[in-house]
XYZ file of C-alpha atoms in Angstrom:
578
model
C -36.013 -26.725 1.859
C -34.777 -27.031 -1.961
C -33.998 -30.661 -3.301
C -31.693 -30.429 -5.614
C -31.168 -33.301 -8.380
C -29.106 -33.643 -11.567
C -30.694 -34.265 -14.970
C -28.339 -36.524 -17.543
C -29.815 -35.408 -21.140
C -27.677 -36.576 -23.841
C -28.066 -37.293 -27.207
C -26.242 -38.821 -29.891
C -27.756 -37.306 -33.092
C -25.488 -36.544 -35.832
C -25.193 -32.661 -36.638
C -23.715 -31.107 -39.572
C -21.943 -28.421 -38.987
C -18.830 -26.615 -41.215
C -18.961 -29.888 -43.582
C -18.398 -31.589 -39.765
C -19.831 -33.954 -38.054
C -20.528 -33.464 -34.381
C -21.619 -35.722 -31.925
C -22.954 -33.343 -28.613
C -23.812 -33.976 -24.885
C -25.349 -31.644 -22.700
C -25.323 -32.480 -18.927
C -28.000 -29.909 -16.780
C -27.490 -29.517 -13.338
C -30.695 -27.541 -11.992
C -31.980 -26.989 -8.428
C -35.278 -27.169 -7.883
C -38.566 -27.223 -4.966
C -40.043 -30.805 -4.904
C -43.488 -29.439 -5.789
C -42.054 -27.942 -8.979
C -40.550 -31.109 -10.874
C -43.414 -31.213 -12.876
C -41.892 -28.808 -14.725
C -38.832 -30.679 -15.446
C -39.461 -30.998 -19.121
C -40.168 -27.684 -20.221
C -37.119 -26.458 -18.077
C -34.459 -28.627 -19.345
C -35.546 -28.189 -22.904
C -35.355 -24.546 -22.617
C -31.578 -24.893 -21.081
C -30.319 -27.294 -23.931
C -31.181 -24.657 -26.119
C -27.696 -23.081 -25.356
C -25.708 -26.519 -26.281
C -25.989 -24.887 -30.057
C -24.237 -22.004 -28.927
C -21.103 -23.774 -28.224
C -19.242 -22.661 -31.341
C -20.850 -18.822 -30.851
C -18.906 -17.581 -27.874
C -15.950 -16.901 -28.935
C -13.578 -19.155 -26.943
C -11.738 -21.724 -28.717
C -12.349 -19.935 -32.229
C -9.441 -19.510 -34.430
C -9.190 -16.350 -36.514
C -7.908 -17.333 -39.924
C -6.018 -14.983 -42.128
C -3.859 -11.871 -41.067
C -2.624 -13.190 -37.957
C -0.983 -10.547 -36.202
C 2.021 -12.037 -33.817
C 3.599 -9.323 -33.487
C 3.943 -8.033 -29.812
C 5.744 -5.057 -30.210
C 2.629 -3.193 -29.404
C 2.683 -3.890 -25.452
C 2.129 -0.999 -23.285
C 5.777 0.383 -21.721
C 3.442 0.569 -18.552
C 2.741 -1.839 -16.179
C 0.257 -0.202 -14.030
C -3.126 -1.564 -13.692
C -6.178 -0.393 -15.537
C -8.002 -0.349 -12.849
C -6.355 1.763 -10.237
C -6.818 4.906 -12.909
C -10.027 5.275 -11.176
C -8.728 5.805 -7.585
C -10.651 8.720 -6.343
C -8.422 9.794 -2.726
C -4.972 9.228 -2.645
C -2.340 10.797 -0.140
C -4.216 9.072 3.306
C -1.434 10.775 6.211
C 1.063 8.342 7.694
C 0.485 7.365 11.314
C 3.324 9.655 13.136
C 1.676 9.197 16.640
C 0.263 6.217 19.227
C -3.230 5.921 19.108
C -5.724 3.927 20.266
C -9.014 1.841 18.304
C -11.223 -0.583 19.105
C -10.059 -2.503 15.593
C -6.910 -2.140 13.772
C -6.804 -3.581 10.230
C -3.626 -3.728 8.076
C -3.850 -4.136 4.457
C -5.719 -1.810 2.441
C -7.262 -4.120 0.072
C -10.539 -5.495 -0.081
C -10.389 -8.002 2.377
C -9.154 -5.067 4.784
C -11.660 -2.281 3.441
C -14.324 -4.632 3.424
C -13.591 -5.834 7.038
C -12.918 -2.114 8.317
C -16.399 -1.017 6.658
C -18.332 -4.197 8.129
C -17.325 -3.571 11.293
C -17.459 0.585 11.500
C -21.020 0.166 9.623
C -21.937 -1.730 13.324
C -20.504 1.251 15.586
C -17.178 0.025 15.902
C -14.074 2.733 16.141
C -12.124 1.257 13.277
C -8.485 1.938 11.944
C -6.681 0.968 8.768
C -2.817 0.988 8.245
C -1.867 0.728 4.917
C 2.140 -0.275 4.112
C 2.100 1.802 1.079
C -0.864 3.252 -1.070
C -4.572 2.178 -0.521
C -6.013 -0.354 -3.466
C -2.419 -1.084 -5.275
C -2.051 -4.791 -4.121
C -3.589 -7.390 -6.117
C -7.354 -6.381 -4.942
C -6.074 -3.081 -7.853
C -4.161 -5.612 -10.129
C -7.671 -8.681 -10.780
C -9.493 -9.755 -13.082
C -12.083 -8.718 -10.835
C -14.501 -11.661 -10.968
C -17.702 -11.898 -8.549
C -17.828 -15.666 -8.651
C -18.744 -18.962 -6.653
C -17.214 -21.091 -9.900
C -13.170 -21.231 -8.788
C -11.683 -23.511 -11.397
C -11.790 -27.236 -10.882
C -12.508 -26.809 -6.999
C -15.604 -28.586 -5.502
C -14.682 -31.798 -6.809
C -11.625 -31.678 -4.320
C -12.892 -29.868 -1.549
C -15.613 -32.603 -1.323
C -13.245 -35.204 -1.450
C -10.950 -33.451 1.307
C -13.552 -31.600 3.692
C -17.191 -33.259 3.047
C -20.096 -32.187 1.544
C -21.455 -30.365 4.564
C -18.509 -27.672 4.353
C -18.083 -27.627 0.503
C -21.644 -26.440 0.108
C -21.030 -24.091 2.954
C -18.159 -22.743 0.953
C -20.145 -22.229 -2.233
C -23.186 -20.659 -0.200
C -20.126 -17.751 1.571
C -19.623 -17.018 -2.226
C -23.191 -16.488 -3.382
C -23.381 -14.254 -0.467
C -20.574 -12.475 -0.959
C -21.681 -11.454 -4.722
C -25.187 -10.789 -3.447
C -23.623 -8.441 -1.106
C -21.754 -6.223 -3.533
C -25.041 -6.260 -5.407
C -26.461 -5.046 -2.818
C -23.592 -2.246 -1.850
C -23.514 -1.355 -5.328
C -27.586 -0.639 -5.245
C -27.178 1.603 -2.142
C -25.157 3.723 -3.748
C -21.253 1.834 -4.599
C -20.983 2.698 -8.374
C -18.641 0.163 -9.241
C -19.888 -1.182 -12.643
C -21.395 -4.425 -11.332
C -23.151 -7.007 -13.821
C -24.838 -10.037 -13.306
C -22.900 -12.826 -15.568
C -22.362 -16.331 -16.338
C -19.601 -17.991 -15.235
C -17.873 -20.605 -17.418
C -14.779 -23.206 -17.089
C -13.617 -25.065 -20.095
C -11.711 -28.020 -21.278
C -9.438 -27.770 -24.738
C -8.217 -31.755 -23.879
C -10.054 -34.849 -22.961
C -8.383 -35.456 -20.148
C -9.635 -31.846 -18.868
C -13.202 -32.881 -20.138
C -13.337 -36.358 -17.478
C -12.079 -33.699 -14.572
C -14.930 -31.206 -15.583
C -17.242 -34.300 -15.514
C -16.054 -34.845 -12.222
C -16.782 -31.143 -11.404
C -19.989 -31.308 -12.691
C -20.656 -34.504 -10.436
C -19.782 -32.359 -7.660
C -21.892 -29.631 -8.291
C -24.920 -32.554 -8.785
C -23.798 -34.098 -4.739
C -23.345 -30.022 -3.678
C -26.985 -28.814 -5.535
C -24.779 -26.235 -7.865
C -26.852 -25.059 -10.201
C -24.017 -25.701 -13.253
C -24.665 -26.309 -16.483
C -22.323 -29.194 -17.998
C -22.200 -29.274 -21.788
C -19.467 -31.431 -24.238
C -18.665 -31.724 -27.985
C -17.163 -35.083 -28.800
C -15.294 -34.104 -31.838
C -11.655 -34.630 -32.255
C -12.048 -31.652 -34.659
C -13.394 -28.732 -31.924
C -10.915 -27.477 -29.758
C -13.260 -26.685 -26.704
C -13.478 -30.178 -25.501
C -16.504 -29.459 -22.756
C -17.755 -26.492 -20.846
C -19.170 -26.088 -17.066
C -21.341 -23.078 -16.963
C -22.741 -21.248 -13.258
C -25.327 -18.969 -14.363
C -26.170 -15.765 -12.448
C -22.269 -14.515 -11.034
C -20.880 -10.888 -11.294
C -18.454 -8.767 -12.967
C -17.254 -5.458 -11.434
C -15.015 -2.559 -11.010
C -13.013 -3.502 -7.954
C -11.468 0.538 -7.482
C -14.554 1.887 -7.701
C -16.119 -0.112 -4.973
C -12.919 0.220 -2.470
C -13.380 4.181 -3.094
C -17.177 3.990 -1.798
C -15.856 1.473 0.676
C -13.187 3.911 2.065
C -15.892 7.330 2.236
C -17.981 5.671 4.127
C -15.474 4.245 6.904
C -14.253 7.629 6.925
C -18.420 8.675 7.856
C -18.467 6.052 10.345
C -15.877 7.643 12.096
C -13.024 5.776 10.915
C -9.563 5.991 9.901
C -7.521 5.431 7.349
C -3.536 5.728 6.978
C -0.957 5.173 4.441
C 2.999 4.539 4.358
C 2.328 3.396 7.401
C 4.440 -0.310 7.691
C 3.700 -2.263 10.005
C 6.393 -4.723 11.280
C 5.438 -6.470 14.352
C 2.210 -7.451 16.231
C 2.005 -8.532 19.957
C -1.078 -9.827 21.972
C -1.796 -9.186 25.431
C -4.916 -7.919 27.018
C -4.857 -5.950 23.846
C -2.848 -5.897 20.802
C 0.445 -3.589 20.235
C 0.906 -3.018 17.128
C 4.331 -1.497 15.927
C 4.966 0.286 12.933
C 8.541 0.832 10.975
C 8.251 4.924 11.820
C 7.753 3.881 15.847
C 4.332 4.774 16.344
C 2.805 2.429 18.198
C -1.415 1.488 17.667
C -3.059 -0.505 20.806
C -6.273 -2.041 19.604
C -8.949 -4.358 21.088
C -8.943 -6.050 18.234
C -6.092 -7.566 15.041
C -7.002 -8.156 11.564
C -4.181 -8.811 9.299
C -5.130 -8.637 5.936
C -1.947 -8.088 4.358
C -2.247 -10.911 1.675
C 0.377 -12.659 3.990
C 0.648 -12.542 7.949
C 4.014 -11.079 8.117
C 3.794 -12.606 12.091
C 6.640 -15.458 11.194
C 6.375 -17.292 14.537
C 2.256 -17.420 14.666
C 1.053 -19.990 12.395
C 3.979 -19.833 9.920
C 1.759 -19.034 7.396
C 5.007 -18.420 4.754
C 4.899 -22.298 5.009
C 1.656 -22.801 4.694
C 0.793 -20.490 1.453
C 1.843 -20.780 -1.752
C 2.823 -17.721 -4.246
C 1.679 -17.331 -7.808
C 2.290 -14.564 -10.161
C -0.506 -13.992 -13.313
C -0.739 -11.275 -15.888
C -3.300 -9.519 -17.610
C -3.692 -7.123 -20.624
C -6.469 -5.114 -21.766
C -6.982 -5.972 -25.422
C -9.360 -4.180 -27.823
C -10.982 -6.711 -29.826
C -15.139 -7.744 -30.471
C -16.411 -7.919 -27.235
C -19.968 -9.939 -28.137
C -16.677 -12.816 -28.637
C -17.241 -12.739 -24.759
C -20.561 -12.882 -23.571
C -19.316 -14.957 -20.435
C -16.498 -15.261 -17.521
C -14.691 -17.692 -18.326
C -11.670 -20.013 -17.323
C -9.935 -22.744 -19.464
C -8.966 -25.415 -16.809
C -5.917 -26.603 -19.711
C -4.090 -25.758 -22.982
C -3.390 -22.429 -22.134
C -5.642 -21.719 -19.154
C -6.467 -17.917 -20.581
C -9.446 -16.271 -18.290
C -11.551 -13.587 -20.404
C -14.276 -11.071 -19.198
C -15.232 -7.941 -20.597
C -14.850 -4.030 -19.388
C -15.285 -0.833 -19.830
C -11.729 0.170 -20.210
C -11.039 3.874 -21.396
C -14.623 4.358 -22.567
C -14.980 1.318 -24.689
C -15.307 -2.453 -24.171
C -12.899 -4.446 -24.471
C -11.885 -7.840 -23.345
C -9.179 -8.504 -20.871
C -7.223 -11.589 -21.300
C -5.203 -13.010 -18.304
C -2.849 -16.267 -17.612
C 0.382 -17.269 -17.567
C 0.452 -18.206 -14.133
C 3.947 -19.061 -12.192
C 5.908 -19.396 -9.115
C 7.534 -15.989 -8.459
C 11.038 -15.506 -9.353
C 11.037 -18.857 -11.722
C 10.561 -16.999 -15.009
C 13.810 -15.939 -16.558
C 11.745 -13.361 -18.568
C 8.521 -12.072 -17.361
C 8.076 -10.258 -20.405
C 7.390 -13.652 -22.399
C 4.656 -13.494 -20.321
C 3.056 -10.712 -21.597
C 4.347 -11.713 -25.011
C 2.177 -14.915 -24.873
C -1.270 -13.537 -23.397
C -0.724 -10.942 -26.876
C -0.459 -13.767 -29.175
C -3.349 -15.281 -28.050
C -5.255 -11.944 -27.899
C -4.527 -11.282 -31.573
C -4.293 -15.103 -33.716
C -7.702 -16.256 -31.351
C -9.631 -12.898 -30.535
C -8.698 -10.874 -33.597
C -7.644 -7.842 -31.581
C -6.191 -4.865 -32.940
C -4.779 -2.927 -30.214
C -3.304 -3.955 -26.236
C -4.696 -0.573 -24.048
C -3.117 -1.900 -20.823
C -0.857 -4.971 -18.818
C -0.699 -5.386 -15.735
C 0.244 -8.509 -13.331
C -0.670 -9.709 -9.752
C 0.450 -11.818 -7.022
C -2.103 -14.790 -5.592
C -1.521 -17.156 -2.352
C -3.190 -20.588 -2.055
C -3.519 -22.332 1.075
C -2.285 -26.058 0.907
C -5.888 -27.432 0.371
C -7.609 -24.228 -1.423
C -9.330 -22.681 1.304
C -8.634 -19.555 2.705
C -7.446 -19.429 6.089
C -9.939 -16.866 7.608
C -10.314 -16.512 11.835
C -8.004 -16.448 14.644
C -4.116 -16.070 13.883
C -3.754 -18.991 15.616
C -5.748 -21.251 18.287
C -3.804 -18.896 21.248
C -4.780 -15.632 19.620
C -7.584 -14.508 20.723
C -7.819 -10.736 19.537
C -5.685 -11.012 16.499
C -7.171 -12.448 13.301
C -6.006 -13.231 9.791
C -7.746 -13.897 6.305
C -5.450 -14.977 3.338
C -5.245 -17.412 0.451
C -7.781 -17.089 -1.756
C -6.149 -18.772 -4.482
C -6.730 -16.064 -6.798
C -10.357 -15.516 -5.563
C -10.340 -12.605 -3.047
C -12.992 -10.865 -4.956
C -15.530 -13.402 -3.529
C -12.855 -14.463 -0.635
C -12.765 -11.001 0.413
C -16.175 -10.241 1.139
C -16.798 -13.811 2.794
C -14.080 -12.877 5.181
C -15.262 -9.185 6.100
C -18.532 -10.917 7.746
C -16.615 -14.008 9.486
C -14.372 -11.611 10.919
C -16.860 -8.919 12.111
C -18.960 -11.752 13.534
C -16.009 -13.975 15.718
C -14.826 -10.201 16.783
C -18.536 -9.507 18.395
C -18.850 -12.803 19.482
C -20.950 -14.081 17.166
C -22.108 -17.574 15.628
C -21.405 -18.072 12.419
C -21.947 -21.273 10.499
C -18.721 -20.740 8.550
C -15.853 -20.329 10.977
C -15.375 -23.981 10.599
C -14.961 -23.879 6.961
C -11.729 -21.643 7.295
C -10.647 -21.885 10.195
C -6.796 -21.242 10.167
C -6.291 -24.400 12.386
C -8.765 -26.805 10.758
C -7.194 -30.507 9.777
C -6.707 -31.221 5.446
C -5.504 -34.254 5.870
C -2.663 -36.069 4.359
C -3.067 -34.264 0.536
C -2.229 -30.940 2.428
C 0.578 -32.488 4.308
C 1.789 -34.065 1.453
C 1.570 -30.449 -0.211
C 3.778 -28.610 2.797
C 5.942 -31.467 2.301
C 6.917 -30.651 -1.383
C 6.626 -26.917 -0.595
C 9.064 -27.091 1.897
C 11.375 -29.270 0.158
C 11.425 -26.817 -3.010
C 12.296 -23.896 -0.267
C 14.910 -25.221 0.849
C 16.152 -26.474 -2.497
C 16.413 -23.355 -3.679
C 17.573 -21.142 -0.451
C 20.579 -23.743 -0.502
C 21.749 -23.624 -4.391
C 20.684 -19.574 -4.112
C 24.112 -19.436 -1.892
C 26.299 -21.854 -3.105
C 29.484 -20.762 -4.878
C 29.501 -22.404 -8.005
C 25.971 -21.050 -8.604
C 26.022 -20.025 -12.136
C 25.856 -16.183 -12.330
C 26.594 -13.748 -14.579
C 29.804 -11.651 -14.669
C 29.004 -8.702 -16.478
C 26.733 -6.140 -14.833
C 23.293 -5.304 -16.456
C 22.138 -2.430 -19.459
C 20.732 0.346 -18.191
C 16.895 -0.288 -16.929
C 17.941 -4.305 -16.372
C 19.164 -5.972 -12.914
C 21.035 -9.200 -12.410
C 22.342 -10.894 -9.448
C 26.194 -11.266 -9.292
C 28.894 -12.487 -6.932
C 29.909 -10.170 -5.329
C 33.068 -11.429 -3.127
C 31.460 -14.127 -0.802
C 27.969 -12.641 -1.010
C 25.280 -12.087 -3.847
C 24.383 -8.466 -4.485
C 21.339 -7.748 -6.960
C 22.265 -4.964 -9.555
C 20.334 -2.551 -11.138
C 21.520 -0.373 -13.642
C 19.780 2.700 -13.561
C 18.988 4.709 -16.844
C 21.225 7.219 -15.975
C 24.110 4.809 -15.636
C 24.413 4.579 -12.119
C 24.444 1.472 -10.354
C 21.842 0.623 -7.462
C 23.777 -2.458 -4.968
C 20.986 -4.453 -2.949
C 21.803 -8.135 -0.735
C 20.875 -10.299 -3.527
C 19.228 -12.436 -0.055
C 15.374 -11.935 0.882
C 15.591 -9.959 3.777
C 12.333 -12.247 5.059
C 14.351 -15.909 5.458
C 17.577 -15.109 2.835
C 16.455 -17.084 -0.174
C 18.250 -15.680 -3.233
C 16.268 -13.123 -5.172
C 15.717 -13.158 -9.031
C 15.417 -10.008 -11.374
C 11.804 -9.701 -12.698
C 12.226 -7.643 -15.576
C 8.920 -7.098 -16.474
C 7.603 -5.085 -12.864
C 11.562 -4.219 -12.802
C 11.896 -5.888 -9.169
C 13.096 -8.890 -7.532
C 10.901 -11.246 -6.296
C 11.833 -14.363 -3.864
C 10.943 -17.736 -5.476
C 10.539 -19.097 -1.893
C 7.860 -17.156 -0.268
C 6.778 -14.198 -2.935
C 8.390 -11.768 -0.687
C 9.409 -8.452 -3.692
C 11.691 -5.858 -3.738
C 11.742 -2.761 -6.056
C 14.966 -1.261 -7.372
C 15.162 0.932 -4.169
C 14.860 -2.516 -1.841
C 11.427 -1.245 -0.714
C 8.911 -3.900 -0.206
C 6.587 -4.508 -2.285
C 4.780 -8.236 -1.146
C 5.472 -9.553 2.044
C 5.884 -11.376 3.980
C 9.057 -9.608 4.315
C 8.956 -6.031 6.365
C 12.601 -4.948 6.138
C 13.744 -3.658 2.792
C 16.758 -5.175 1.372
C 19.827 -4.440 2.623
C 21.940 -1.594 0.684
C 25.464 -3.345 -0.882
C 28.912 -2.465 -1.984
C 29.747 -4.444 -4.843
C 33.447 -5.681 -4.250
C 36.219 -6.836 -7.081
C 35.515 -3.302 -8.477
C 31.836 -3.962 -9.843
């Protein structure tokens, strides 16, 4: 078996750089056989060599002269880059009862994943899509392959042990070796082999890295911890993971979806469903009234919609992030990478429209909390053009995220009393990785199989009292707002919205969310979540409204767009003559 050790090499040699002087340190984390530590010095000299390169990759570098600020140039278009390459579209509806061995709902790649895994091993597999296949947020990431998930193992070894936090890295590593390996037989989905990297701007971000990079040293990570002590350099310290991925999420789900359709399986769209029920088998309802009886449940709908089983809505917290497509010098970017403060902007590189370019996301917030989601846009441009130089934003897009209350992803039974319908959700923005992990847990608990890491996300596992201190606070701010959402001195406005704008007004004892429609006419909504009645808020950005509670949104029709609401919102007449 590997031993894995941490090397401390630091020194405090002077270094002129820029008419600067800069002290570094260069932590190496490296894994290695016993029999091969002789080696030890030629190994860590050759991986200091990339300490010099701190002020060559492009992060952190300010662009002097002809600043552009202006944002004016933003895409009208919100639609992700990514789903351009969507190869089938216009999967039937389900119109008629049926019967399969495994019924997945959700259409991302959690769900495709799962329905290939287990149709690859014989099984008769179907999968019930609310709307259109690859739109959710597995069609709106950054699309990272990566086992390096911000500042995570440092907490996770603190909360669950080493035993499972390795366990959790080692589901990653597989995951990304697996869409290596899909994307050799065949999956042309643009995957790279890359380096994954987390900075600090602050020196209170640099002592958490340090404790990151402890954590990789107690888990055997293989990370790379590097700092600059200068007051003057705005990256702080780095934490590098060599040898993680970069893909084209699309173009994998379209080779994932062929093939379950050669194994035999099925595949439906606009096909809601609203209600689950477990027996000897599960009955699965859908809005339309067909009805799908399955041996086996996997909801992988970003958020169980099943209220009473597990109360997951409690138990997951939303996040919206945004993204543009930025054409700029890519060789800026030669890594993934994350800043864990100042501005928190994640960068890769892609092939976007036949060039590469670098795609810039952040901004990160609860749903329905930004007055104006269109500052965040606005913000991710500035930064594109005063630190990247770029000349031109090709797309924007934004995505919804849920985190479970100690950053694992609930992934296994529904519940301890389910025992045919399953669940995998909150990958705290990591469902690339997440995803894939899940697909094989579920396949292998559905056939009965071991699997060393059901325990690591199980849905009903114990995280302690930071987690219940989290569902605490979470449920608090719920209920805040769901009781000021209602109350009638609520400040709202009295003047309906300009055409292509909403806005929530009183409308008699009720709230009614407005939308003015281009045309002039007005479109009346319940200005309450149809999921638990929390007050909506107008996102004018996507042009829906989103619940701050539990990330359920709406789009100017009422149609849902994220659960875990299933019922559209309720059609209004505005009273008082609005």
């Amino acid at each position: 078996m590997p031993s894995w050790w941490f090397q401390l090499l630091s020194w405090r040699s002077l270094q002129v750089e820029n008419g600067r002087s800069i002290r570094k340190t260069a932590f190496i984390l490296q894994g290695q056989e016993e029999s091969a530590r002789p080696d030890l010095i030629e190994r860590v000299s050759f991986r200091t060599k990339a300490v010099t390169e701190v002020k060559k990759s492009g992060y952190g570098k300010h662009i002097s002269g002809g600043i552009r600020m202006d944002t004016s140039g933003l895409p009208q278009s919100t639609e992700s880059y990514w789903l351009q390459a969507r190869e089938k579209t216009g999967f039937p509806p389900l119109k008629e009862d049926i019967y399969a061995d495994t019924a997945v709902i959700g259409g991302g790649l959690a769900g495709m994943m799962s329905a290939y895994e287990l149709s690859r091993r014989g099984r008769d597999v179907v999968v019930l899509e609310a709307r259109t296949l690859f739109e959710g947020t597995s069609g709106k990431t950054t699309a990272k392959l990566s086992s390096q998930h911000g500042l995570h193992y440092a907490k996770m070894l603190k909360m669950h042990g080493r035993k499972k936090a390795r366990l959790y890295f080692e589901a990653q590593e597989e995951a990304i070796a697996a869409v290596e390996r899909l994307a050799e037989a065949g999956a042309s989905c643009d995957f790279e082999r890359k380096e994954a990297c987390i900075y600090a701007e602050t020196y209170e971000g640099k002592r958490e890295l340090e404790k990151e990079a402890r954590a990789y040293h107690a888990l055997g990570i293989p990370g790379i911890y590097e700092e600059v002590d200068s007051p003057s350099e705005r990256v702080k310290a780095k934490l590098r993971l060599p040898d993680q991925a970069q893909f084209h999420p699309v173009r994998l789900m379209n080779w994932l979806a062929a093939e379950i359709e050669k194994n035999g399986g099925r595949l439906y769209e606009q096909t809601r469903v609203v209600k689950t029920k477990e027996g000897e088998a599960v009955r699965i309802d859908t809005e339309s009234g067909a009805v799908v009886t399955a041996d086996n449940c996997i909801t992988a709908s970003h958020i169980p919609f099943q209220d009473t089983a597990g109360m997951y809505f409690s138990r997951l917290e939303p996040e919206r992030s945004y993204s543009i497509a930025v054409e700029a010098d890519p060789s800026q970017v030669q890594q993934m990478l994350l800043g864990i403060d100042g501005e928190k902007v994640s960068l890769r590189t892609a092939w976007v429209d036949g060039r590469e370019m670098i795609l810039v996301g952040g901004q990160s917030h609860k749903p329905g909390t930004v007055a104006s989601t269109e500052t965040c846009y606005e913000a991710l441009a500035r930064y594109a053009y005063r630190e990247l130089g770029a000349s031109r934003i090709h797309w924007r897009w934004s995505a919804q995220d849920f985190t479970s209350l100690d950053d694992v992803p609930y992934i296994g039974r529904l519940t301890r009393w389910h025992k045919h319908t399953y669940t995998a959700c909150g990958f705290k923005k990591w469902g690339m990785t997440g995803g894939i992990a899940a697909a094989f847990l579920l396949a292998d608990l559905i056939e009965g199989r071991e699997n060393r890491m059901k325990p690591v996300f199980d849905p009903a596992r114990s995280s302690g009292p930071a987690a219940a201190g989290r569902l605490a606070k979470k449920l608090s701010g719920d209920g805040g707002w769901m009781f000021r959402s209602h109350l009638p001195d609520t400040p709202l406005t009295e003047e309906l919205p300009e055409p292509g704008s909403g806005a929530v007004v009183r409308s008699g004892a009720g709230l009614a969310a407005v939308y003015r429609r281009e045309d002039g006419g007005i479109n009346s909504l319940s200005g309450a979540c149809s999921h638990l009645y929390c007050g909506v808020t107008w996102n004018e950005a996507e042009k829906s409204w989103d619940c701050p509670c539990h990330g359920s949104r709406f789009n100017v029709e009422g149609e849902v767009l994220e659960g875990p609401a299933v019922k559209p919102l309720a059609k209004m007449k505005l009273d008082d003559g609005k």
